[in-house]
Amino acid sequence: MTGSKLQNAFRIKAAGKKGEIQLFQAFIEAFNSLGRNALATEYHGNKYQVIFDAKRGTGRPTPRCELCDVMIIQYPDGDANSARVTFNQAKVTKNDLGCGRAKTTVGFESFSANLEQWDLLANRPPIRNATTKFYPPVNLLSDAILNSVGTFGVFYPSGSSFNFAYYVASGLQPLTNHYSRSGTLQWLAPSHLVIEKDGFEEITGTCCLETFGDALELGLVGTPVRPLLHGKNGLQMREWLREALLLLAEENPDSSLPEELLNGLELGTMERRLDPMFPDTAPALPRAVILVKTEQEKTPLNNHSK
């Protein structure tokens, strides 16, 4: 149900829109159409949020870029302890990335992207803040269990409008890995394949917003949050996520989702603590945040791999 609702809402919101910013805003608005089960907020922060040591083998040795366009946190109704998180970068392409191919066929979909951003989300190095207004945990990406902590969402033409393809960043590769930051990423992994690691499942990619919403509902998008809260840098992760949820709660008093996540993940009370690492005036969030609560019932998908 989540998938069809998102698809229908996006079709309406994206009508007549074009360009990455307009389509991204339509994507945010589509989630808000889910009612009380979703909270989607867009911010306009500093473009350069994190610094990291490059792993792609070329280009700047210490790139600086935004963490992502949107942080998506999904959890089943009544079980916030099972929350998943992905840091997703939005792109737009003129290429047809549609649903025509067999679900597990390796395609040759491609789109233009920032290769440093891909390096960050695909190779998941430790990160450090590039601005005094953003304090992400150093292990936010590197300690994640699943690769789907870093993902891309690509808006592509579909009829007279657009649709949305979802790719785990590690399944993408640069067509030419040159010094320049700008390049073309090619999808070289099967889509709609459910793989398992350490007892957790994730989907490799989806061809449209409906299949993305269905995968989200099944808890197949993003890495589990709880292991990040109890790892070697768990305290920093707990404080960062707590501040993010408290900020969302303050700005969206009619939504119960931030408090449900705070309680379910045992992050403390709703009172904000003035910590010098997290100044009260500093935004603790990426460009946009989506919280979505889905039904608990899960229907297993085919195409599993370990």
PDB file of C-alpha atoms in Angstrom:
ATOM      1  CA  MET A   1       0.000   0.000   0.000  1.00  0.00           C
ATOM      2  CA  THR A   2       2.801   2.448   0.789  1.00  0.00           C
ATOM      3  CA  GLY A   3       4.212   2.048  -2.712  1.00  0.00           C
ATOM      4  CA  SER A   4       0.994   2.739  -4.590  1.00  0.00           C
ATOM      5  CA  LYS A   5       0.158   5.693  -2.324  1.00  0.00           C
ATOM      6  CA  LEU A   6       3.577   7.248  -2.896  1.00  0.00           C
ATOM      7  CA  GLN A   7       3.426   6.637  -6.642  1.00  0.00           C
ATOM      8  CA  ASN A   8      -0.017   8.225  -6.984  1.00  0.00           C
ATOM      9  CA  ALA A   9       0.892  11.184  -4.775  1.00  0.00           C
ATOM     10  CA  PHE A  10       4.143  11.830  -6.624  1.00  0.00           C
ATOM     11  CA  ARG A  11       2.376  11.674  -9.985  1.00  0.00           C
ATOM     12  CA  ILE A  12       0.110  14.482  -8.813  1.00  0.00           C
ATOM     13  CA  LYS A  13       2.794  16.559  -7.085  1.00  0.00           C
ATOM     14  CA  ALA A  14       5.274  16.232  -9.975  1.00  0.00           C
ATOM     15  CA  ALA A  15       2.801  17.242 -12.694  1.00  0.00           C
ATOM     16  CA  GLY A  16       4.346  20.009 -14.774  1.00  0.00           C
ATOM     17  CA  LYS A  17       7.564  19.949 -12.722  1.00  0.00           C
ATOM     18  CA  LYS A  18      11.059  19.588 -14.099  1.00  0.00           C
ATOM     19  CA  GLY A  19      14.570  19.855 -12.766  1.00  0.00           C
ATOM     20  CA  GLU A  20      16.135  18.242  -9.730  1.00  0.00           C
ATOM     21  CA  ILE A  21      14.937  20.782  -7.155  1.00  0.00           C
ATOM     22  CA  GLN A  22      11.292  20.758  -8.237  1.00  0.00           C
ATOM     23  CA  LEU A  23      11.168  16.966  -8.498  1.00  0.00           C
ATOM     24  CA  PHE A  24      12.870  16.553  -5.133  1.00  0.00           C
ATOM     25  CA  GLN A  25      10.291  18.847  -3.544  1.00  0.00           C
ATOM     26  CA  ALA A  26       7.500  16.814  -5.167  1.00  0.00           C
ATOM     27  CA  PHE A  27       9.124  13.680  -3.671  1.00  0.00           C
ATOM     28  CA  ILE A  28       9.057  15.268  -0.195  1.00  0.00           C
ATOM     29  CA  GLU A  29       5.443  16.345  -0.649  1.00  0.00           C
ATOM     30  CA  ALA A  30       4.468  12.823  -1.749  1.00  0.00           C
ATOM     31  CA  PHE A  31       5.608  11.459   1.607  1.00  0.00           C
ATOM     32  CA  ASN A  32       3.657  14.111   3.475  1.00  0.00           C
ATOM     33  CA  SER A  33       0.558  12.903   1.637  1.00  0.00           C
ATOM     34  CA  LEU A  34       0.785   9.675   3.680  1.00  0.00           C
ATOM     35  CA  GLY A  35      -0.712  11.609   6.575  1.00  0.00           C
ATOM     36  CA  ARG A  36       0.229  10.963  10.201  1.00  0.00           C
ATOM     37  CA  ASN A  37       2.418   8.000   9.241  1.00  0.00           C
ATOM     38  CA  ALA A  38       5.019  10.237   7.621  1.00  0.00           C
ATOM     39  CA  LEU A  39       6.907  13.411   8.365  1.00  0.00           C
ATOM     40  CA  ALA A  40       8.946  15.028   5.591  1.00  0.00           C
ATOM     41  CA  THR A  41      10.818  18.288   6.120  1.00  0.00           C
ATOM     42  CA  GLU A  42      13.154  20.146   3.783  1.00  0.00           C
ATOM     43  CA  TYR A  43      15.991  22.367   4.989  1.00  0.00           C
ATOM     44  CA  HIS A  44      18.381  24.654   3.152  1.00  0.00           C
ATOM     45  CA  GLY A  45      21.742  24.263   4.835  1.00  0.00           C
ATOM     46  CA  ASN A  46      25.391  24.501   3.917  1.00  0.00           C
ATOM     47  CA  LYS A  47      26.212  22.632   0.726  1.00  0.00           C
ATOM     48  CA  TYR A  48      29.512  21.339   2.102  1.00  0.00           C
ATOM     49  CA  GLN A  49      28.801  19.375   5.276  1.00  0.00           C
ATOM     50  CA  VAL A  50      31.470  16.670   5.519  1.00  0.00           C
ATOM     51  CA  ILE A  51      35.141  16.033   4.767  1.00  0.00           C
ATOM     52  CA  PHE A  52      36.563  12.568   4.164  1.00  0.00           C
ATOM     53  CA  ASP A  53      39.587  10.759   2.775  1.00  0.00           C
ATOM     54  CA  ALA A  54      38.936   9.719  -0.826  1.00  0.00           C
ATOM     55  CA  LYS A  55      38.790   6.011  -1.632  1.00  0.00           C
ATOM     56  CA  ARG A  56      38.013   6.080  -5.361  1.00  0.00           C
ATOM     57  CA  GLY A  57      41.689   6.276  -6.319  1.00  0.00           C
ATOM     58  CA  THR A  58      41.692   9.627  -8.095  1.00  0.00           C
ATOM     59  CA  GLY A  59      40.539  13.208  -7.642  1.00  0.00           C
ATOM     60  CA  ARG A  60      41.006  15.324  -4.541  1.00  0.00           C
ATOM     61  CA  PRO A  61      42.547  13.378  -1.637  1.00  0.00           C
ATOM     62  CA  THR A  62      40.202  14.983   0.930  1.00  0.00           C
ATOM     63  CA  PRO A  63      36.903  15.847  -0.776  1.00  0.00           C
ATOM     64  CA  ARG A  64      34.267  18.066   0.765  1.00  0.00           C
ATOM     65  CA  CYS A  65      30.581  17.628  -0.053  1.00  0.00           C
ATOM     66  CA  GLU A  66      27.129  17.379   1.450  1.00  0.00           C
ATOM     67  CA  LEU A  67      26.293  14.236   3.399  1.00  0.00           C
ATOM     68  CA  CYS A  68      23.178  13.581   1.307  1.00  0.00           C
ATOM     69  CA  ASP A  69      20.021  15.211   0.041  1.00  0.00           C
ATOM     70  CA  VAL A  70      17.664  13.344   2.360  1.00  0.00           C
ATOM     71  CA  MET A  71      17.924  11.123   5.415  1.00  0.00           C
ATOM     72  CA  ILE A  72      15.098   8.567   5.377  1.00  0.00           C
ATOM     73  CA  ILE A  73      14.233   6.723   8.591  1.00  0.00           C
ATOM     74  CA  GLN A  74      11.628   3.955   8.380  1.00  0.00           C
ATOM     75  CA  TYR A  75      10.253   1.870  11.227  1.00  0.00           C
ATOM     76  CA  PRO A  76       7.359  -0.601  11.646  1.00  0.00           C
ATOM     77  CA  ASP A  77       4.312   0.512  13.600  1.00  0.00           C
ATOM     78  CA  GLY A  78       4.868  -0.411  17.245  1.00  0.00           C
ATOM     79  CA  ASP A  79       8.520  -1.374  16.751  1.00  0.00           C
ATOM     80  CA  ALA A  80      10.715   1.727  16.515  1.00  0.00           C
ATOM     81  CA  ASN A  81      13.561  -0.456  17.744  1.00  0.00           C
ATOM     82  CA  SER A  82      13.688  -1.927  14.211  1.00  0.00           C
ATOM     83  CA  ALA A  83      14.233   1.446  12.533  1.00  0.00           C
ATOM     84  CA  ARG A  84      16.293   1.632   9.334  1.00  0.00           C
ATOM     85  CA  VAL A  85      18.146   4.671   7.978  1.00  0.00           C
ATOM     86  CA  THR A  86      19.498   5.557   4.540  1.00  0.00           C
ATOM     87  CA  PHE A  87      21.312   8.675   3.365  1.00  0.00           C
ATOM     88  CA  ASN A  88      20.044   9.264  -0.153  1.00  0.00           C
ATOM     89  CA  GLN A  89      21.372  11.541  -2.886  1.00  0.00           C
ATOM     90  CA  ALA A  90      18.853  12.769  -5.449  1.00  0.00           C
ATOM     91  CA  LYS A  91      19.671  13.125  -9.160  1.00  0.00           C
ATOM     92  CA  VAL A  92      17.699  13.636 -12.346  1.00  0.00           C
ATOM     93  CA  THR A  93      18.361  12.145 -15.775  1.00  0.00           C
ATOM     94  CA  LYS A  94      16.902  12.172 -19.269  1.00  0.00           C
ATOM     95  CA  ASN A  95      17.626   8.438 -19.571  1.00  0.00           C
ATOM     96  CA  ASP A  96      14.815   5.899 -19.311  1.00  0.00           C
ATOM     97  CA  LEU A  97      15.427   3.871 -16.136  1.00  0.00           C
ATOM     98  CA  GLY A  98      11.991   2.280 -16.185  1.00  0.00           C
ATOM     99  CA  CYS A  99      10.498  -1.053 -15.203  1.00  0.00           C
ATOM    100  CA  GLY A 100      10.693  -2.835 -18.555  1.00  0.00           C
ATOM    101  CA  ARG A 101      13.570  -5.201 -17.770  1.00  0.00           C
ATOM    102  CA  ALA A 102      13.301  -8.469 -15.899  1.00  0.00           C
ATOM    103  CA  LYS A 103      13.636  -7.720 -12.203  1.00  0.00           C
ATOM    104  CA  THR A 104      16.941  -9.507 -11.653  1.00  0.00           C
ATOM    105  CA  THR A 105      18.558  -8.677 -15.001  1.00  0.00           C
ATOM    106  CA  VAL A 106      21.705  -6.605 -14.753  1.00  0.00           C
ATOM    107  CA  GLY A 107      20.949  -3.466 -16.730  1.00  0.00           C
ATOM    108  CA  PHE A 108      23.112  -0.647 -17.996  1.00  0.00           C
ATOM    109  CA  GLU A 109      21.240   2.310 -16.557  1.00  0.00           C
ATOM    110  CA  SER A 110      23.384   5.416 -16.155  1.00  0.00           C
ATOM    111  CA  PHE A 111      23.107   9.011 -14.984  1.00  0.00           C
ATOM    112  CA  SER A 112      25.340  12.016 -14.303  1.00  0.00           C
ATOM    113  CA  ALA A 113      26.529  12.531 -10.749  1.00  0.00           C
ATOM    114  CA  ASN A 114      29.227  13.929  -8.500  1.00  0.00           C
ATOM    115  CA  LEU A 115      31.844  11.182  -8.202  1.00  0.00           C
ATOM    116  CA  GLU A 116      33.017  12.446  -4.827  1.00  0.00           C
ATOM    117  CA  GLN A 117      29.453  12.095  -3.538  1.00  0.00           C
ATOM    118  CA  TRP A 118      29.373   8.555  -4.919  1.00  0.00           C
ATOM    119  CA  ASP A 119      32.721   7.799  -3.235  1.00  0.00           C
ATOM    120  CA  LEU A 120      31.283   8.953   0.096  1.00  0.00           C
ATOM    121  CA  LEU A 121      28.063   6.924  -0.112  1.00  0.00           C
ATOM    122  CA  ALA A 122      29.481   3.824  -1.835  1.00  0.00           C
ATOM    123  CA  ASN A 123      32.800   3.389  -0.034  1.00  0.00           C
ATOM    124  CA  ARG A 124      31.582   4.777   3.304  1.00  0.00           C
ATOM    125  CA  PRO A 125      34.746   6.267   4.812  1.00  0.00           C
ATOM    126  CA  PRO A 126      34.868   7.900   8.261  1.00  0.00           C
ATOM    127  CA  ILE A 127      33.646  11.479   8.034  1.00  0.00           C
ATOM    128  CA  ARG A 128      34.296  14.746   9.814  1.00  0.00           C
ATOM    129  CA  ASN A 129      32.387  17.992   9.818  1.00  0.00           C
ATOM    130  CA  ALA A 130      33.181  20.633   7.198  1.00  0.00           C
ATOM    131  CA  THR A 131      31.211  23.352   8.968  1.00  0.00           C
ATOM    132  CA  THR A 132      30.588  24.456  12.544  1.00  0.00           C
ATOM    133  CA  LYS A 133      26.865  23.980  11.945  1.00  0.00           C
ATOM    134  CA  PHE A 134      26.901  20.234  11.273  1.00  0.00           C
ATOM    135  CA  TYR A 135      28.224  17.551  13.609  1.00  0.00           C
ATOM    136  CA  PRO A 136      27.770  14.071  12.128  1.00  0.00           C
ATOM    137  CA  PRO A 137      29.213  11.025  13.948  1.00  0.00           C
ATOM    138  CA  VAL A 138      32.541   9.969  12.437  1.00  0.00           C
ATOM    139  CA  ASN A 139      31.255   6.401  11.969  1.00  0.00           C
ATOM    140  CA  LEU A 140      27.843   7.316  10.599  1.00  0.00           C
ATOM    141  CA  LEU A 141      28.507   5.511   7.299  1.00  0.00           C
ATOM    142  CA  SER A 142      31.569   3.370   7.983  1.00  0.00           C
ATOM    143  CA  ASP A 143      30.077   1.363  10.871  1.00  0.00           C
ATOM    144  CA  ALA A 144      26.769   0.591   9.156  1.00  0.00           C
ATOM    145  CA  ILE A 145      26.030  -3.118   8.731  1.00  0.00           C
ATOM    146  CA  LEU A 146      24.352  -2.775   5.336  1.00  0.00           C
ATOM    147  CA  ASN A 147      25.500  -0.999   2.179  1.00  0.00           C
ATOM    148  CA  SER A 148      22.085   0.611   1.789  1.00  0.00           C
ATOM    149  CA  VAL A 149      23.073   3.195   4.370  1.00  0.00           C
ATOM    150  CA  GLY A 150      24.294   5.093   1.272  1.00  0.00           C
ATOM    151  CA  THR A 151      21.949   5.306  -1.727  1.00  0.00           C
ATOM    152  CA  PHE A 152      20.950   7.308  -4.810  1.00  0.00           C
ATOM    153  CA  GLY A 153      17.458   8.254  -5.937  1.00  0.00           C
ATOM    154  CA  VAL A 154      17.175   9.180  -9.619  1.00  0.00           C
ATOM    155  CA  PHE A 155      14.199  10.930 -11.197  1.00  0.00           C
ATOM    156  CA  TYR A 156      13.731   9.809 -14.790  1.00  0.00           C
ATOM    157  CA  PRO A 157      11.174  10.559 -17.549  1.00  0.00           C
ATOM    158  CA  SER A 158       8.042   8.433 -17.506  1.00  0.00           C
ATOM    159  CA  GLY A 159       5.367   9.293 -20.035  1.00  0.00           C
ATOM    160  CA  SER A 160       4.568  12.978 -19.640  1.00  0.00           C
ATOM    161  CA  SER A 161       5.984  13.093 -16.107  1.00  0.00           C
ATOM    162  CA  PHE A 162       8.768  11.508 -14.030  1.00  0.00           C
ATOM    163  CA  ASN A 163       9.360   8.454 -11.866  1.00  0.00           C
ATOM    164  CA  PHE A 164      12.003   7.494  -9.283  1.00  0.00           C
ATOM    165  CA  ALA A 165      14.638   4.750  -9.365  1.00  0.00           C
ATOM    166  CA  TYR A 166      16.477   3.719  -6.194  1.00  0.00           C
ATOM    167  CA  TYR A 167      20.031   2.371  -6.170  1.00  0.00           C
ATOM    168  CA  VAL A 168      22.336   1.250  -3.383  1.00  0.00           C
ATOM    169  CA  ALA A 169      25.470   3.327  -4.018  1.00  0.00           C
ATOM    170  CA  SER A 170      27.866   0.363  -3.836  1.00  0.00           C
ATOM    171  CA  GLY A 171      26.115  -1.171  -6.874  1.00  0.00           C
ATOM    172  CA  LEU A 172      27.051   1.849  -9.000  1.00  0.00           C
ATOM    173  CA  GLN A 173      30.404   2.377 -10.703  1.00  0.00           C
ATOM    174  CA  PRO A 174      31.847   5.394 -12.563  1.00  0.00           C
ATOM    175  CA  LEU A 175      31.933   4.959 -16.315  1.00  0.00           C
ATOM    176  CA  THR A 176      35.278   6.765 -16.195  1.00  0.00           C
ATOM    177  CA  ASN A 177      36.907   7.305 -12.803  1.00  0.00           C
ATOM    178  CA  HIS A 178      38.824  10.470 -13.682  1.00  0.00           C
ATOM    179  CA  TYR A 179      40.159  13.386 -11.644  1.00  0.00           C
ATOM    180  CA  SER A 180      37.089  15.535 -12.255  1.00  0.00           C
ATOM    181  CA  ARG A 181      34.287  15.513  -9.716  1.00  0.00           C
ATOM    182  CA  SER A 182      31.637  15.297 -12.449  1.00  0.00           C
ATOM    183  CA  GLY A 183      31.055  11.975 -14.169  1.00  0.00           C
ATOM    184  CA  THR A 184      28.607   9.250 -15.118  1.00  0.00           C
ATOM    185  CA  LEU A 185      27.541   6.469 -12.789  1.00  0.00           C
ATOM    186  CA  GLN A 186      26.412   3.154 -14.234  1.00  0.00           C
ATOM    187  CA  TRP A 187      24.206   0.617 -12.472  1.00  0.00           C
ATOM    188  CA  LEU A 188      25.914  -2.780 -12.756  1.00  0.00           C
ATOM    189  CA  ALA A 189      23.986  -4.798 -10.177  1.00  0.00           C
ATOM    190  CA  PRO A 190      20.627  -6.581 -10.342  1.00  0.00           C
ATOM    191  CA  SER A 191      17.633  -4.634  -9.067  1.00  0.00           C
ATOM    192  CA  HIS A 192      14.886  -6.014  -6.844  1.00  0.00           C
ATOM    193  CA  LEU A 193      17.322  -8.536  -5.366  1.00  0.00           C
ATOM    194  CA  VAL A 194      17.019  -9.092  -1.606  1.00  0.00           C
ATOM    195  CA  ILE A 195      20.341  -9.944   0.019  1.00  0.00           C
ATOM    196  CA  GLU A 196      21.142 -10.802   3.614  1.00  0.00           C
ATOM    197  CA  LYS A 197      24.030  -9.869   5.891  1.00  0.00           C
ATOM    198  CA  ASP A 198      24.359 -10.561   9.625  1.00  0.00           C
ATOM    199  CA  GLY A 199      20.687 -11.472   9.825  1.00  0.00           C
ATOM    200  CA  PHE A 200      19.456  -8.258   8.152  1.00  0.00           C
ATOM    201  CA  GLU A 201      17.967  -7.976   4.655  1.00  0.00           C
ATOM    202  CA  GLU A 202      18.207  -5.164   2.130  1.00  0.00           C
ATOM    203  CA  ILE A 203      17.091  -4.654  -1.445  1.00  0.00           C
ATOM    204  CA  THR A 204      19.722  -3.775  -4.037  1.00  0.00           C
ATOM    205  CA  GLY A 205      17.580  -1.306  -5.979  1.00  0.00           C
ATOM    206  CA  THR A 206      14.101  -0.617  -7.323  1.00  0.00           C
ATOM    207  CA  CYS A 207      12.889   0.605 -10.697  1.00  0.00           C
ATOM    208  CA  CYS A 208      10.078   2.949  -9.674  1.00  0.00           C
ATOM    209  CA  LEU A 209       8.566   4.778  -6.722  1.00  0.00           C
ATOM    210  CA  GLU A 210       5.908   2.119  -6.206  1.00  0.00           C
ATOM    211  CA  THR A 211       8.452  -0.685  -5.805  1.00  0.00           C
ATOM    212  CA  PHE A 212      10.595   1.612  -3.644  1.00  0.00           C
ATOM    213  CA  GLY A 213       7.640   2.296  -1.327  1.00  0.00           C
ATOM    214  CA  ASP A 214       6.869  -1.421  -1.116  1.00  0.00           C
ATOM    215  CA  ALA A 215      10.502  -2.181  -0.224  1.00  0.00           C
ATOM    216  CA  LEU A 216      10.407   0.580   2.374  1.00  0.00           C
ATOM    217  CA  GLU A 217       7.275  -0.956   3.896  1.00  0.00           C
ATOM    218  CA  LEU A 218       9.035  -4.341   4.108  1.00  0.00           C
ATOM    219  CA  GLY A 219      12.005  -2.857   5.954  1.00  0.00           C
ATOM    220  CA  LEU A 220      14.417  -3.488   3.071  1.00  0.00           C
ATOM    221  CA  VAL A 221      15.695   0.065   2.649  1.00  0.00           C
ATOM    222  CA  GLY A 222      18.595   1.301   4.766  1.00  0.00           C
ATOM    223  CA  THR A 223      20.793  -0.113   7.498  1.00  0.00           C
ATOM    224  CA  PRO A 224      19.477  -0.930  11.007  1.00  0.00           C
ATOM    225  CA  VAL A 225      19.868   2.027  13.357  1.00  0.00           C
ATOM    226  CA  ARG A 226      20.278   0.198  16.661  1.00  0.00           C
ATOM    227  CA  PRO A 227      23.728  -1.337  15.954  1.00  0.00           C
ATOM    228  CA  LEU A 228      25.031   2.164  15.176  1.00  0.00           C
ATOM    229  CA  LEU A 229      23.831   3.339  18.583  1.00  0.00           C
ATOM    230  CA  HIS A 230      25.806   0.661  20.419  1.00  0.00           C
ATOM    231  CA  GLY A 231      29.020   0.484  18.381  1.00  0.00           C
ATOM    232  CA  LYS A 232      32.434   1.831  19.289  1.00  0.00           C
ATOM    233  CA  ASN A 233      31.296   5.432  18.687  1.00  0.00           C
ATOM    234  CA  GLY A 234      27.752   4.804  19.811  1.00  0.00           C
ATOM    235  CA  LEU A 235      27.585   7.721  22.242  1.00  0.00           C
ATOM    236  CA  GLN A 236      28.240  10.263  19.495  1.00  0.00           C
ATOM    237  CA  MET A 237      25.671   8.566  17.269  1.00  0.00           C
ATOM    238  CA  ARG A 238      23.075   8.560  20.063  1.00  0.00           C
ATOM    239  CA  GLU A 239      23.595  12.247  20.788  1.00  0.00           C
ATOM    240  CA  TRP A 240      23.471  13.227  17.122  1.00  0.00           C
ATOM    241  CA  LEU A 241      20.294  11.277  16.387  1.00  0.00           C
ATOM    242  CA  ARG A 242      18.690  12.459  19.603  1.00  0.00           C
ATOM    243  CA  GLU A 243      19.321  16.099  18.699  1.00  0.00           C
ATOM    244  CA  ALA A 244      17.986  15.529  15.201  1.00  0.00           C
ATOM    245  CA  LEU A 245      14.751  13.968  16.476  1.00  0.00           C
ATOM    246  CA  LEU A 246      14.274  16.640  19.142  1.00  0.00           C
ATOM    247  CA  LEU A 247      14.648  19.350  16.521  1.00  0.00           C
ATOM    248  CA  LEU A 248      12.074  17.603  14.326  1.00  0.00           C
ATOM    249  CA  ALA A 249       9.708  17.283  17.290  1.00  0.00           C
ATOM    250  CA  GLU A 250       9.993  20.992  18.075  1.00  0.00           C
ATOM    251  CA  GLU A 251       9.344  22.020  14.491  1.00  0.00           C
ATOM    252  CA  ASN A 252       6.506  19.507  13.962  1.00  0.00           C
ATOM    253  CA  PRO A 253       4.507  19.443  17.225  1.00  0.00           C
ATOM    254  CA  ASP A 254       1.553  17.700  15.570  1.00  0.00           C
ATOM    255  CA  SER A 255       3.621  14.632  14.635  1.00  0.00           C
ATOM    256  CA  SER A 256       4.170  11.761  17.080  1.00  0.00           C
ATOM    257  CA  LEU A 257       6.897  10.115  14.965  1.00  0.00           C
ATOM    258  CA  PRO A 258       9.995  11.824  16.468  1.00  0.00           C
ATOM    259  CA  GLU A 259       8.917  10.962  20.011  1.00  0.00           C
ATOM    260  CA  GLU A 260       8.071   7.382  19.037  1.00  0.00           C
ATOM    261  CA  LEU A 261      11.592   6.959  17.653  1.00  0.00           C
ATOM    262  CA  LEU A 262      13.169   8.605  20.690  1.00  0.00           C
ATOM    263  CA  ASN A 263      11.329   6.258  23.027  1.00  0.00           C
ATOM    264  CA  GLY A 264      11.672   3.133  20.904  1.00  0.00           C
ATOM    265  CA  LEU A 265      15.414   3.599  20.438  1.00  0.00           C
ATOM    266  CA  GLU A 266      15.803   4.562  24.126  1.00  0.00           C
ATOM    267  CA  LEU A 267      17.467   7.877  23.367  1.00  0.00           C
ATOM    268  CA  GLY A 268      16.214   9.658  26.471  1.00  0.00           C
ATOM    269  CA  THR A 269      13.577  12.202  27.329  1.00  0.00           C
ATOM    270  CA  MET A 270      12.106  14.971  25.202  1.00  0.00           C
ATOM    271  CA  GLU A 271      14.174  17.612  27.030  1.00  0.00           C
ATOM    272  CA  ARG A 272      17.015  19.104  25.027  1.00  0.00           C
ATOM    273  CA  ARG A 273      20.461  19.089  26.624  1.00  0.00           C
ATOM    274  CA  LEU A 274      22.861  21.933  25.902  1.00  0.00           C
ATOM    275  CA  ASP A 275      25.958  20.030  24.882  1.00  0.00           C
ATOM    276  CA  PRO A 276      28.960  22.017  23.574  1.00  0.00           C
ATOM    277  CA  MET A 277      29.337  19.419  20.796  1.00  0.00           C
ATOM    278  CA  PHE A 278      25.771  20.186  19.671  1.00  0.00           C
ATOM    279  CA  PRO A 279      25.099  23.928  20.121  1.00  0.00           C
ATOM    280  CA  ASP A 280      21.446  24.724  20.550  1.00  0.00           C
ATOM    281  CA  THR A 281      21.485  26.944  17.466  1.00  0.00           C
ATOM    282  CA  ALA A 282      23.204  24.425  15.195  1.00  0.00           C
ATOM    283  CA  PRO A 283      21.079  22.422  12.757  1.00  0.00           C
ATOM    284  CA  ALA A 284      21.840  18.722  13.207  1.00  0.00           C
ATOM    285  CA  LEU A 285      20.167  17.583  10.012  1.00  0.00           C
ATOM    286  CA  PRO A 286      20.923  16.990   6.312  1.00  0.00           C
ATOM    287  CA  ARG A 287      19.108  18.955   3.604  1.00  0.00           C
ATOM    288  CA  ALA A 288      15.892  17.025   4.172  1.00  0.00           C
ATOM    289  CA  VAL A 289      14.552  14.372   6.541  1.00  0.00           C
ATOM    290  CA  ILE A 290      11.787  11.826   6.065  1.00  0.00           C
ATOM    291  CA  LEU A 291      10.386   9.759   8.921  1.00  0.00           C
ATOM    292  CA  VAL A 292       7.927   7.077   7.868  1.00  0.00           C
ATOM    293  CA  LYS A 293       6.014   4.517   9.934  1.00  0.00           C
ATOM    294  CA  THR A 294       4.819   1.435   8.065  1.00  0.00           C
ATOM    295  CA  GLU A 295       2.555  -1.497   8.798  1.00  0.00           C
ATOM    296  CA  GLN A 296       4.232  -4.354  10.688  1.00  0.00           C
ATOM    297  CA  GLU A 297       2.995  -7.178   8.481  1.00  0.00           C
ATOM    298  CA  LYS A 298       5.754  -8.355   6.138  1.00  0.00           C
ATOM    299  CA  THR A 299       5.387 -10.388   2.961  1.00  0.00           C
ATOM    300  CA  PRO A 300       8.675 -12.029   1.989  1.00  0.00           C
ATOM    301  CA  LEU A 301      10.062 -11.248  -1.453  1.00  0.00           C
ATOM    302  CA  ASN A 302      11.631 -13.735  -3.823  1.00  0.00           C
ATOM    303  CA  ASN A 303      15.211 -13.489  -5.095  1.00  0.00           C
ATOM    304  CA  HIS A 304      17.297 -13.877  -1.934  1.00  0.00           C
ATOM    305  CA  SER A 305      21.070 -14.000  -1.778  1.00  0.00           C
ATOM    306  CA  LYS A 306      23.470 -14.218   1.145  1.00  0.00           C
TER     307      LYS A 306
END
